[in-house]
Amino acid sequence: MNVLVCAACGRRLSPPLRLLPELPERPPRDGRKLPDGSRHAPSTVPQGVYSVDPEPSGAPFVPHPDPDWMGAAVPGTVVLDFGRCGPPGRQGPNFVCPGCGAAVATLFADCSGPYETHFLPDAARTVPA
């Protein structure tokens, strides 16, 4: 088990987590409504685990080589499940360390895709729990 800590100040950023050997396949949007009327955004990994995504993700965005493709190639590292519908993550890091205020992650939670928190490679590190 590991915990994520802020690389700038050492503040703990997560509960104890178990590393998955690889990133699971991202789930399709299930479209279910939650009791408050919001849409369900499926999580890529279950709570209590994390995974390292080998692909770049998050801002800064770069244009996709296919002009008909509506997405963008987006750099991030660790994928966690911290909840449901929220910010789309298109503006870059939106999660700061509560200890020092350093930008540490980008939350992707716009209900139209999987729910993920991508920690910036140089902003967070893992230490034994």
CSV table of N, CA, C and O in Angstrom, one decimal:
chain,number,residue,atom,x,y,z
A,1,MET,N,0.8,-1.2,0.0
A,1,MET,CA,0.0,0.0,0.0
A,1,MET,C,0.9,1.2,0.0
A,1,MET,O,1.9,1.3,0.6
A,2,ASN,N,0.4,2.2,-0.7
A,2,ASN,CA,1.1,3.5,-0.8
A,2,ASN,C,0.2,4.7,-0.6
A,2,ASN,O,-1.1,4.5,-0.6
A,3,VAL,N,0.7,5.8,-0.3
A,3,VAL,CA,-0.1,7.1,-0.3
A,3,VAL,C,0.6,8.0,-1.3
A,3,VAL,O,1.8,8.0,-1.5
A,4,LEU,N,-0.2,8.9,-1.8
A,4,LEU,CA,0.3,10.0,-2.6
A,4,LEU,C,0.6,11.2,-1.7
A,4,LEU,O,-0.2,11.5,-0.9
A,5,VAL,N,1.8,11.8,-2.0
A,5,VAL,CA,2.1,13.0,-1.2
A,5,VAL,C,2.5,14.1,-2.2
A,5,VAL,O,3.0,13.8,-3.3
A,6,CYS,N,2.4,15.3,-1.7
A,6,CYS,CA,2.8,16.5,-2.5
A,6,CYS,C,4.3,16.5,-2.6
A,6,CYS,O,5.0,16.4,-1.6
A,7,ALA,N,4.8,16.6,-3.8
A,7,ALA,CA,6.3,16.7,-4.0
A,7,ALA,C,6.9,18.0,-3.5
A,7,ALA,O,8.0,18.0,-3.1
A,8,ALA,N,6.1,19.0,-3.4
A,8,ALA,CA,6.6,20.3,-2.9
A,8,ALA,C,6.7,20.4,-1.4
A,8,ALA,O,7.7,20.9,-0.8
A,9,CYS,N,5.7,19.9,-0.6
A,9,CYS,CA,5.7,20.0,0.8
A,9,CYS,C,5.6,18.7,1.6
A,9,CYS,O,5.7,18.7,2.8
A,10,GLY,N,5.3,17.6,0.9
A,10,GLY,CA,5.2,16.3,1.6
A,10,GLY,C,3.8,16.0,2.2
A,10,GLY,O,3.7,15.0,2.8
A,11,ARG,N,2.9,16.9,2.0
A,11,ARG,CA,1.5,16.7,2.6
A,11,ARG,C,0.9,15.5,1.9
A,11,ARG,O,0.9,15.3,0.7
A,12,ARG,N,0.2,14.7,2.7
A,12,ARG,CA,-0.5,13.5,2.2
A,12,ARG,C,-1.7,13.9,1.4
A,12,ARG,O,-2.5,14.8,1.8
A,13,LEU,N,-1.9,13.3,0.2
A,13,LEU,CA,-2.9,13.7,-0.7
A,13,LEU,C,-4.0,12.6,-0.9
A,13,LEU,O,-5.0,12.8,-1.6
A,14,SER,N,-3.7,11.4,-0.4
A,14,SER,CA,-4.6,10.3,-0.6
A,14,SER,C,-4.6,9.4,0.6
A,14,SER,O,-3.7,9.4,1.4
A,15,PRO,N,-5.7,8.5,0.7
A,15,PRO,CA,-5.7,7.5,1.7
A,15,PRO,C,-4.7,6.4,1.2
A,15,PRO,O,-4.2,6.5,0.1
A,16,PRO,N,-4.4,5.3,2.0
A,16,PRO,CA,-3.6,4.2,1.5
A,16,PRO,C,-4.3,3.6,0.2
A,16,PRO,O,-5.5,3.4,0.2
A,17,LEU,N,-3.4,3.4,-0.8
A,17,LEU,CA,-3.9,2.8,-2.0
A,17,LEU,C,-3.1,1.7,-2.5
A,17,LEU,O,-1.9,1.6,-2.2
A,18,ARG,N,-3.7,0.8,-3.2
A,18,ARG,CA,-3.0,-0.4,-3.8
A,18,ARG,C,-2.8,-0.2,-5.2
A,18,ARG,O,-3.7,0.3,-6.0
A,19,LEU,N,-1.6,-0.4,-5.7
A,19,LEU,CA,-1.3,-0.2,-7.1
A,19,LEU,C,-1.8,-1.3,-8.0
A,19,LEU,O,-1.6,-2.5,-7.7
A,20,LEU,N,-2.5,-1.0,-9.0
A,20,LEU,CA,-2.9,-2.0,-10.0
A,20,LEU,C,-1.8,-2.2,-11.0
A,20,LEU,O,-1.1,-1.3,-11.3
A,21,PRO,N,-1.6,-3.4,-11.5
A,21,PRO,CA,-0.5,-3.7,-12.4
A,21,PRO,C,-0.6,-3.0,-13.8
A,21,PRO,O,0.4,-2.7,-14.4
A,22,GLU,N,-1.9,-2.6,-14.2
A,22,GLU,CA,-2.0,-1.9,-15.4
A,22,GLU,C,-3.4,-1.1,-15.3
A,22,GLU,O,-4.2,-1.4,-14.5
A,23,LEU,N,-3.5,-0.1,-16.1
A,23,LEU,CA,-4.7,0.7,-16.2
A,23,LEU,C,-5.8,-0.1,-16.8
A,23,LEU,O,-5.7,-0.6,-17.9
A,24,PRO,N,-7.0,-0.2,-16.1
A,24,PRO,CA,-8.1,-1.0,-16.7
A,24,PRO,C,-8.6,-0.2,-17.9
A,24,PRO,O,-8.4,1.0,-18.1
A,25,GLU,N,-9.4,-0.9,-18.7
A,25,GLU,CA,-10.0,-0.3,-19.8
A,25,GLU,C,-11.0,0.7,-19.3
A,25,GLU,O,-11.7,0.5,-18.4
A,26,ARG,N,-11.0,1.9,-20.0
A,26,ARG,CA,-12.0,2.9,-19.6
A,26,ARG,C,-13.4,2.5,-19.9
A,26,ARG,O,-13.7,2.1,-21.0
A,27,PRO,N,-14.3,2.6,-18.9
A,27,PRO,CA,-15.7,2.2,-19.1
A,27,PRO,C,-16.5,3.2,-20.0
A,27,PRO,O,-16.2,4.4,-20.0
A,28,PRO,N,-17.4,2.7,-20.7
A,28,PRO,CA,-18.3,3.6,-21.4
A,28,PRO,C,-19.2,4.3,-20.5
A,28,PRO,O,-19.5,3.9,-19.3
A,29,ARG,N,-19.7,5.5,-20.9
A,29,ARG,CA,-20.7,6.3,-20.1
A,29,ARG,C,-21.9,5.4,-19.9
A,29,ARG,O,-22.5,5.0,-20.9
A,30,ASP,N,-22.4,5.3,-18.7
A,30,ASP,CA,-23.6,4.4,-18.5
A,30,ASP,C,-24.9,5.2,-18.6
A,30,ASP,O,-26.0,4.6,-18.7
A,31,GLY,N,-24.9,6.5,-18.5
A,31,GLY,CA,-26.1,7.4,-18.6
A,31,GLY,C,-27.0,7.3,-17.5
A,31,GLY,O,-28.1,8.0,-17.5
A,32,ARG,N,-26.7,6.6,-16.4
A,32,ARG,CA,-27.6,6.5,-15.3
A,32,ARG,C,-27.7,7.8,-14.5
A,32,ARG,O,-26.7,8.6,-14.5
A,33,LYS,N,-28.9,8.1,-14.0
A,33,LYS,CA,-29.1,9.3,-13.2
A,33,LYS,C,-28.9,9.0,-11.8
A,33,LYS,O,-29.3,8.0,-11.3
A,34,LEU,N,-28.2,9.9,-11.1
A,34,LEU,CA,-28.1,9.8,-9.6
A,34,LEU,C,-29.3,10.4,-9.0
A,34,LEU,O,-30.1,11.1,-9.6
A,35,PRO,N,-29.5,10.1,-7.7
A,35,PRO,CA,-30.7,10.7,-7.0
A,35,PRO,C,-30.9,12.2,-7.1
A,35,PRO,O,-32.0,12.7,-7.1
A,36,ASP,N,-29.7,12.9,-7.2
A,36,ASP,CA,-29.9,14.4,-7.3
A,36,ASP,C,-30.1,14.8,-8.8
A,36,ASP,O,-30.2,16.0,-9.0
A,37,GLY,N,-30.3,13.9,-9.7
A,37,GLY,CA,-30.6,14.2,-11.1
A,37,GLY,C,-29.4,14.3,-12.0
A,37,GLY,O,-29.5,14.4,-13.2
A,38,SER,N,-28.2,14.3,-11.4
A,38,SER,CA,-27.0,14.4,-12.2
A,38,SER,C,-26.7,13.1,-12.9
A,38,SER,O,-27.3,12.0,-12.5
A,39,ARG,N,-25.9,13.1,-13.9
A,39,ARG,CA,-25.6,11.9,-14.7
A,39,ARG,C,-24.4,11.2,-14.0
A,39,ARG,O,-23.5,11.8,-13.4
A,40,HIS,N,-24.4,9.9,-14.1
A,40,HIS,CA,-23.3,9.1,-13.5
A,40,HIS,C,-22.1,9.1,-14.5
A,40,HIS,O,-22.2,8.9,-15.6
A,41,ALA,N,-20.9,9.4,-13.9
A,41,ALA,CA,-19.7,9.3,-14.7
A,41,ALA,C,-18.9,8.1,-14.1
A,41,ALA,O,-18.5,8.1,-13.0
A,42,PRO,N,-18.8,7.1,-14.9
A,42,PRO,CA,-18.1,5.9,-14.4
A,42,PRO,C,-16.7,6.1,-14.1
A,42,PRO,O,-16.0,6.9,-14.8
A,43,SER,N,-16.2,5.4,-13.1
A,43,SER,CA,-14.8,5.5,-12.7
A,43,SER,C,-14.0,4.5,-13.4
A,43,SER,O,-14.4,3.4,-13.7
A,44,THR,N,-12.7,4.9,-13.8
A,44,THR,CA,-11.9,4.0,-14.4
A,44,THR,C,-11.3,2.9,-13.5
A,44,THR,O,-11.2,1.8,-13.8
A,45,VAL,N,-11.0,3.3,-12.3
A,45,VAL,CA,-10.5,2.4,-11.2
A,45,VAL,C,-11.4,2.5,-10.0
A,45,VAL,O,-12.0,3.5,-9.7
A,46,PRO,N,-11.5,1.4,-9.3
A,46,PRO,CA,-12.3,1.4,-8.1
A,46,PRO,C,-11.6,2.2,-6.9
A,46,PRO,O,-10.4,2.4,-7.0
A,47,GLN,N,-12.4,2.6,-6.0
A,47,GLN,CA,-11.8,3.3,-4.8
A,47,GLN,C,-10.8,2.4,-4.1
A,47,GLN,O,-11.0,1.2,-4.1
A,48,GLY,N,-9.8,3.0,-3.6
A,48,GLY,CA,-8.8,2.2,-2.8
A,48,GLY,C,-7.6,1.7,-3.7
A,48,GLY,O,-6.7,1.1,-3.1
A,49,VAL,N,-7.6,2.0,-5.0
A,49,VAL,CA,-6.6,1.6,-5.8
A,49,VAL,C,-6.1,2.7,-6.7
A,49,VAL,O,-6.9,3.7,-6.8
A,50,TYR,N,-5.0,2.6,-7.3
A,50,TYR,CA,-4.5,3.6,-8.3
A,50,TYR,C,-3.8,2.9,-9.4
A,50,TYR,O,-3.4,1.7,-9.2
A,51,SER,N,-3.6,3.6,-10.5
A,51,SER,CA,-2.9,3.0,-11.6
A,51,SER,C,-2.1,4.1,-12.3
A,51,SER,O,-2.5,5.3,-12.2
A,52,VAL,N,-1.0,3.7,-12.9
A,52,VAL,CA,-0.2,4.6,-13.7
A,52,VAL,C,-0.6,4.5,-15.2
A,52,VAL,O,-0.6,3.4,-15.7
A,53,ASP,N,-1.0,5.6,-15.7
A,53,ASP,CA,-1.5,5.7,-17.1
A,53,ASP,C,-0.2,6.0,-18.0
A,53,ASP,O,0.4,7.1,-17.8
A,54,PRO,N,0.2,5.1,-18.9
A,54,PRO,CA,1.3,5.3,-19.7
A,54,PRO,C,1.1,6.4,-20.8
A,54,PRO,O,2.1,6.9,-21.4
A,55,GLU,N,-0.1,6.7,-21.1
A,55,GLU,CA,-0.4,7.7,-22.1
A,55,GLU,C,-0.5,9.1,-21.6
A,55,GLU,O,-0.9,9.3,-20.4
A,56,PRO,N,-0.1,10.1,-22.3
A,56,PRO,CA,-0.2,11.5,-21.9
A,56,PRO,C,-1.7,11.9,-21.8
A,56,PRO,O,-2.6,11.4,-22.5
A,57,SER,N,-2.0,12.7,-20.8
A,57,SER,CA,-3.4,13.2,-20.6
A,57,SER,C,-3.4,14.5,-19.9
A,57,SER,O,-2.5,14.8,-19.1
A,58,GLY,N,-4.4,15.3,-20.0
A,58,GLY,CA,-4.5,16.6,-19.4
A,58,GLY,C,-3.9,17.8,-20.2
A,58,GLY,O,-3.3,17.6,-21.2
A,59,ALA,N,-4.2,19.0,-19.7
A,59,ALA,CA,-3.7,20.1,-20.3
A,59,ALA,C,-2.2,20.2,-20.2
A,59,ALA,O,-1.7,19.6,-19.2
A,60,PRO,N,-1.4,20.8,-21.0
A,60,PRO,CA,-1.9,21.5,-22.2
A,60,PRO,C,-2.4,20.6,-23.3
A,60,PRO,O,-1.8,19.6,-23.6
A,61,PHE,N,-3.4,21.1,-24.0
A,61,PHE,CA,-4.0,20.3,-25.1
A,61,PHE,C,-3.2,20.6,-26.4
A,61,PHE,O,-2.7,21.7,-26.6
A,62,VAL,N,-3.1,19.6,-27.2
A,62,VAL,CA,-2.5,19.8,-28.5
A,62,VAL,C,-3.5,19.3,-29.5
A,62,VAL,O,-4.3,18.3,-29.3
A,63,PRO,N,-3.5,19.9,-30.7
A,63,PRO,CA,-4.5,19.4,-31.7
A,63,PRO,C,-4.3,18.0,-32.1
A,63,PRO,O,-3.1,17.5,-32.2
A,64,HIS,N,-5.4,17.3,-32.4
A,64,HIS,CA,-5.3,15.9,-32.9
A,64,HIS,C,-5.0,16.0,-34.4
A,64,HIS,O,-5.4,16.9,-35.1
A,65,PRO,N,-4.1,15.1,-34.9
A,65,PRO,CA,-3.8,15.1,-36.3
A,65,PRO,C,-4.9,14.9,-37.2
A,65,PRO,O,-4.9,15.4,-38.4
A,66,ASP,N,-6.0,14.3,-36.8
A,66,ASP,CA,-7.2,14.1,-37.6
A,66,ASP,C,-8.2,15.2,-37.3
A,66,ASP,O,-8.8,15.3,-36.3
A,67,PRO,N,-8.4,16.2,-38.3
A,67,PRO,CA,-9.3,17.3,-38.0
A,67,PRO,C,-10.7,16.9,-37.7
A,67,PRO,O,-11.5,17.7,-37.2
A,68,ASP,N,-11.1,15.7,-38.1
A,68,ASP,CA,-12.5,15.3,-37.9
A,68,ASP,C,-12.7,14.7,-36.5
A,68,ASP,O,-13.8,14.4,-36.0
A,69,TRP,N,-11.6,14.4,-35.8
A,69,TRP,CA,-11.7,13.9,-34.5
A,69,TRP,C,-12.0,15.0,-33.5
A,69,TRP,O,-11.3,16.0,-33.5
A,70,MET,N,-13.0,14.8,-32.6
A,70,MET,CA,-13.4,15.9,-31.8
A,70,MET,C,-12.7,16.0,-30.4
A,70,MET,O,-13.0,16.9,-29.6
A,71,GLY,N,-11.7,15.2,-30.2
A,71,GLY,CA,-11.0,15.2,-28.9
A,71,GLY,C,-9.7,15.9,-29.0
A,71,GLY,O,-9.4,16.7,-30.0
A,72,ALA,N,-8.8,15.7,-28.1
A,72,ALA,CA,-7.5,16.3,-28.1
A,72,ALA,C,-6.5,15.4,-27.4
A,72,ALA,O,-7.0,14.7,-26.5
A,73,ALA,N,-5.3,15.3,-27.8
A,73,ALA,CA,-4.3,14.6,-27.1
A,73,ALA,C,-4.0,15.4,-25.9
A,73,ALA,O,-3.6,16.6,-26.0
A,74,VAL,N,-4.1,14.9,-24.7
A,74,VAL,CA,-4.0,15.7,-23.6
A,74,VAL,C,-2.9,15.2,-22.6
A,74,VAL,O,-2.6,14.0,-22.7
A,75,PRO,N,-0.4,15.9,-20.3
A,75,PRO,CA,0.4,14.9,-19.6
A,75,PRO,C,-0.1,14.6,-18.3
A,75,PRO,O,-0.2,15.6,-17.5
A,76,GLY,N,-0.3,13.4,-17.8
A,76,GLY,CA,-0.7,13.1,-16.4
A,76,GLY,C,-0.2,11.7,-16.1
A,76,GLY,O,0.4,11.0,-16.9
A,77,THR,N,-0.4,11.3,-14.9
A,77,THR,CA,0.2,10.0,-14.4
A,77,THR,C,-0.8,9.1,-13.7
A,77,THR,O,-1.3,8.1,-14.3
A,78,VAL,N,-1.2,9.4,-12.5
A,78,VAL,CA,-1.9,8.5,-11.7
A,78,VAL,C,-3.4,8.7,-11.8
A,78,VAL,O,-3.9,9.8,-11.8
A,79,VAL,N,-4.1,7.6,-11.9
A,79,VAL,CA,-5.6,7.7,-12.1
A,79,VAL,C,-6.2,7.1,-10.8
A,79,VAL,O,-6.0,6.0,-10.4
A,80,LEU,N,-7.1,7.9,-10.2
A,80,LEU,CA,-7.8,7.6,-9.0
A,80,LEU,C,-9.3,7.8,-9.2
A,80,LEU,O,-9.7,8.5,-10.1
A,81,ASP,N,-10.1,7.2,-8.3
A,81,ASP,CA,-11.5,7.5,-8.2
A,81,ASP,C,-11.8,8.3,-7.0
A,81,ASP,O,-11.6,7.8,-5.9
A,82,PHE,N,-12.2,9.6,-7.1
A,82,PHE,CA,-12.6,10.4,-6.0
A,82,PHE,C,-14.0,10.8,-6.0
A,82,PHE,O,-14.4,11.7,-5.2
A,83,GLY,N,-14.9,10.4,-6.8
A,83,GLY,CA,-16.3,10.8,-6.8
A,83,GLY,C,-17.0,10.8,-8.1
A,83,GLY,O,-16.8,9.9,-8.9
A,84,ARG,N,-17.9,11.7,-8.3
A,84,ARG,CA,-18.7,11.8,-9.5
A,84,ARG,C,-18.7,13.1,-10.2
A,84,ARG,O,-17.9,14.0,-9.9
A,85,CYS,N,-19.7,13.4,-11.1
A,85,CYS,CA,-19.8,14.6,-12.0
A,85,CYS,C,-19.2,15.8,-11.3
A,85,CYS,O,-19.5,16.2,-10.2
A,86,GLY,N,-18.4,16.5,-12.1
A,86,GLY,CA,-17.7,17.7,-11.7
A,86,GLY,C,-17.0,18.4,-12.8
A,86,GLY,O,-17.5,18.4,-14.0
A,87,PRO,N,-15.9,19.0,-12.6
A,87,PRO,CA,-15.2,19.7,-13.6
A,87,PRO,C,-14.7,18.9,-14.8
A,87,PRO,O,-14.4,17.7,-14.6
A,88,PRO,N,-14.7,19.4,-16.0
A,88,PRO,CA,-14.3,18.7,-17.2
A,88,PRO,C,-12.8,18.5,-17.3
A,88,PRO,O,-12.3,17.6,-18.0
A,89,GLY,N,-12.0,19.3,-16.6
A,89,GLY,CA,-10.5,19.1,-16.6
A,89,GLY,C,-9.9,19.7,-17.8
A,89,GLY,O,-8.7,19.5,-18.0
A,90,ARG,N,-10.6,20.4,-18.7
A,90,ARG,CA,-10.0,20.9,-19.9
A,90,ARG,C,-9.1,22.1,-19.7
A,90,ARG,O,-8.4,22.5,-20.6
A,91,GLN,N,-9.2,22.7,-18.5
A,91,GLN,CA,-8.4,23.9,-18.3
A,91,GLN,C,-7.1,23.6,-17.6
A,91,GLN,O,-6.3,24.5,-17.2
A,92,GLY,N,-6.8,22.4,-17.4
A,92,GLY,CA,-5.5,22.0,-16.8
A,92,GLY,C,-5.7,21.7,-15.3
A,92,GLY,O,-6.8,21.5,-14.9
A,93,PRO,N,-4.6,21.7,-14.5
A,93,PRO,CA,-4.7,21.3,-13.1
A,93,PRO,C,-5.8,22.1,-12.4
A,93,PRO,O,-5.9,23.3,-12.5
A,94,ASN,N,-6.6,21.4,-11.6
A,94,ASN,CA,-7.7,22.0,-10.9
A,94,ASN,C,-7.8,21.4,-9.4
A,94,ASN,O,-8.8,21.6,-8.8
A,95,PHE,N,-6.8,20.8,-9.0
A,95,PHE,CA,-6.7,20.2,-7.7
A,95,PHE,C,-5.4,20.6,-7.1
A,95,PHE,O,-4.3,20.4,-7.6
A,96,VAL,N,-5.5,21.3,-5.9
A,96,VAL,CA,-4.3,21.8,-5.3
A,96,VAL,C,-4.0,21.1,-4.0
A,96,VAL,O,-4.9,20.6,-3.3
A,97,CYS,N,-2.7,21.1,-3.6
A,97,CYS,CA,-2.3,20.6,-2.3
A,97,CYS,C,-2.9,21.4,-1.2
A,97,CYS,O,-2.7,22.6,-1.2
A,98,PRO,N,-3.6,20.8,-0.2
A,98,PRO,CA,-4.1,21.6,0.9
A,98,PRO,C,-3.1,22.1,1.8
A,98,PRO,O,-3.3,23.0,2.6
A,99,GLY,N,-1.8,21.6,1.7
A,99,GLY,CA,-0.7,22.1,2.6
A,99,GLY,C,-0.1,23.3,2.1
A,99,GLY,O,0.2,24.3,2.8
A,100,CYS,N,0.3,23.4,0.8
A,100,CYS,CA,1.0,24.5,0.2
A,100,CYS,C,0.4,25.2,-1.0
A,100,CYS,O,0.9,26.2,-1.4
A,101,GLY,N,-0.7,24.6,-1.5
A,101,GLY,CA,-1.4,25.3,-2.6
A,101,GLY,C,-0.9,25.0,-4.0
A,101,GLY,O,-1.3,25.5,-4.9
A,102,ALA,N,0.1,24.1,-4.0
A,102,ALA,CA,0.7,23.7,-5.3
A,102,ALA,C,-0.3,22.9,-6.2
A,102,ALA,O,-1.0,22.1,-5.6
A,103,ALA,N,-0.4,23.2,-7.4
A,103,ALA,CA,-1.2,22.4,-8.3
A,103,ALA,C,-0.7,21.0,-8.4
A,103,ALA,O,0.5,20.8,-8.7
A,104,VAL,N,-1.5,20.0,-8.1
A,104,VAL,CA,-1.0,18.6,-8.1
A,104,VAL,C,-1.7,17.7,-9.0
A,104,VAL,O,-1.2,16.6,-9.3
A,105,ALA,N,-2.9,18.0,-9.5
A,105,ALA,CA,-3.7,17.1,-10.3
A,105,ALA,C,-4.8,17.8,-11.1
A,105,ALA,O,-5.1,18.9,-10.8
A,106,THR,N,-5.3,17.0,-12.0
A,106,THR,CA,-6.4,17.4,-12.8
A,106,THR,C,-7.5,16.4,-12.6
A,106,THR,O,-7.3,15.2,-12.9
A,107,LEU,N,-8.7,16.9,-12.2
A,107,LEU,CA,-9.9,16.1,-12.1
A,107,LEU,C,-10.7,16.2,-13.4
A,107,LEU,O,-11.0,17.2,-13.9
A,108,PHE,N,-11.0,15.0,-13.9
A,108,PHE,CA,-11.8,14.9,-15.1
A,108,PHE,C,-13.1,14.3,-14.6
A,108,PHE,O,-13.1,13.1,-14.2
A,109,ALA,N,-14.2,15.0,-14.6
A,109,ALA,CA,-15.5,14.5,-14.1
A,109,ALA,C,-16.7,15.2,-14.7
A,109,ALA,O,-17.6,15.6,-14.0
A,110,ASP,N,-16.7,15.3,-16.0
A,110,ASP,CA,-17.8,16.0,-16.7
A,110,ASP,C,-19.0,15.2,-17.0
A,110,ASP,O,-19.9,15.7,-17.8
A,111,CYS,N,-19.1,14.0,-16.6
A,111,CYS,CA,-20.3,13.1,-16.8
A,111,CYS,C,-20.4,12.6,-18.2
A,111,CYS,O,-21.3,11.9,-18.5
A,112,SER,N,-19.5,13.0,-19.1
A,112,SER,CA,-19.6,12.5,-20.5
A,112,SER,C,-18.5,11.5,-20.8
A,112,SER,O,-18.4,11.0,-21.8
A,113,GLY,N,-17.7,11.3,-19.8
A,113,GLY,CA,-16.6,10.3,-19.9
A,113,GLY,C,-16.2,9.7,-18.6
A,113,GLY,O,-16.9,10.0,-17.6
A,114,PRO,N,-15.2,8.9,-18.5
A,114,PRO,CA,-14.8,8.3,-17.3
A,114,PRO,C,-14.4,9.4,-16.2
A,114,PRO,O,-13.9,10.4,-16.6
A,115,TYR,N,-14.6,9.0,-15.0
A,115,TYR,CA,-14.2,9.9,-13.9
A,115,TYR,C,-12.8,9.5,-13.5
A,115,TYR,O,-12.5,8.4,-13.1
A,116,GLU,N,-11.9,10.5,-13.6
A,116,GLU,CA,-10.5,10.2,-13.3
A,116,GLU,C,-9.8,11.5,-12.6
A,116,GLU,O,-10.1,12.6,-13.0
A,117,THR,N,-8.8,11.2,-11.8
A,117,THR,CA,-8.0,12.3,-11.2
A,117,THR,C,-6.6,11.9,-11.7
A,117,THR,O,-6.1,10.8,-11.4
A,118,HIS,N,-6.0,12.8,-12.5
A,118,HIS,CA,-4.6,12.6,-13.0
A,118,HIS,C,-3.6,13.5,-12.2
A,118,HIS,O,-3.7,14.7,-12.4
A,119,PHE,N,-2.8,12.8,-11.4
A,119,PHE,CA,-1.8,13.6,-10.7
A,119,PHE,C,-0.6,13.9,-11.7
A,119,PHE,O,-0.2,13.1,-12.5
A,120,LEU,N,-0.1,15.2,-11.5
A,120,LEU,CA,1.0,15.6,-12.4
A,120,LEU,C,2.2,14.9,-12.0
A,120,LEU,O,2.6,14.7,-10.8
A,121,PRO,N,3.0,14.4,-13.0
A,121,PRO,CA,4.2,13.6,-12.7
A,121,PRO,C,5.2,14.2,-11.7
A,121,PRO,O,5.7,13.5,-10.9
A,122,ASP,N,5.4,15.5,-11.8
A,122,ASP,CA,6.4,16.2,-11.0
A,122,ASP,C,5.8,16.8,-9.7
A,122,ASP,O,6.5,17.3,-8.9
A,123,ALA,N,4.5,16.7,-9.6
A,123,ALA,CA,3.8,17.4,-8.4
A,123,ALA,C,3.5,16.4,-7.3
A,123,ALA,O,3.2,16.9,-6.2
A,124,ALA,N,3.4,15.1,-7.6
A,124,ALA,CA,3.0,14.2,-6.5
A,124,ALA,C,3.9,13.0,-6.7
A,124,ALA,O,4.4,12.6,-7.7
A,125,ARG,N,4.1,12.3,-5.5
A,125,ARG,CA,4.9,11.1,-5.5
A,125,ARG,C,4.3,10.1,-4.6
A,125,ARG,O,3.5,10.4,-3.7
A,126,THR,N,4.6,8.8,-4.7
A,126,THR,CA,4.1,7.8,-3.9
A,126,THR,C,5.1,7.4,-2.8
A,126,THR,O,6.3,7.4,-3.1
A,127,VAL,N,4.7,7.2,-1.6
A,127,VAL,CA,5.5,6.7,-0.5
A,127,VAL,C,4.8,5.5,0.2
A,127,VAL,O,3.5,5.4,0.1
A,128,PRO,N,5.5,4.6,0.8
A,128,PRO,CA,4.8,3.5,1.5
A,128,PRO,C,3.8,4.1,2.6
A,128,PRO,O,4.1,5.0,3.2
A,129,ALA,N,2.7,3.4,2.7
A,129,ALA,CA,1.6,3.9,3.6
A,129,ALA,C,2.1,3.6,5.1
A,129,ALA,O,2.9,2.8,5.4
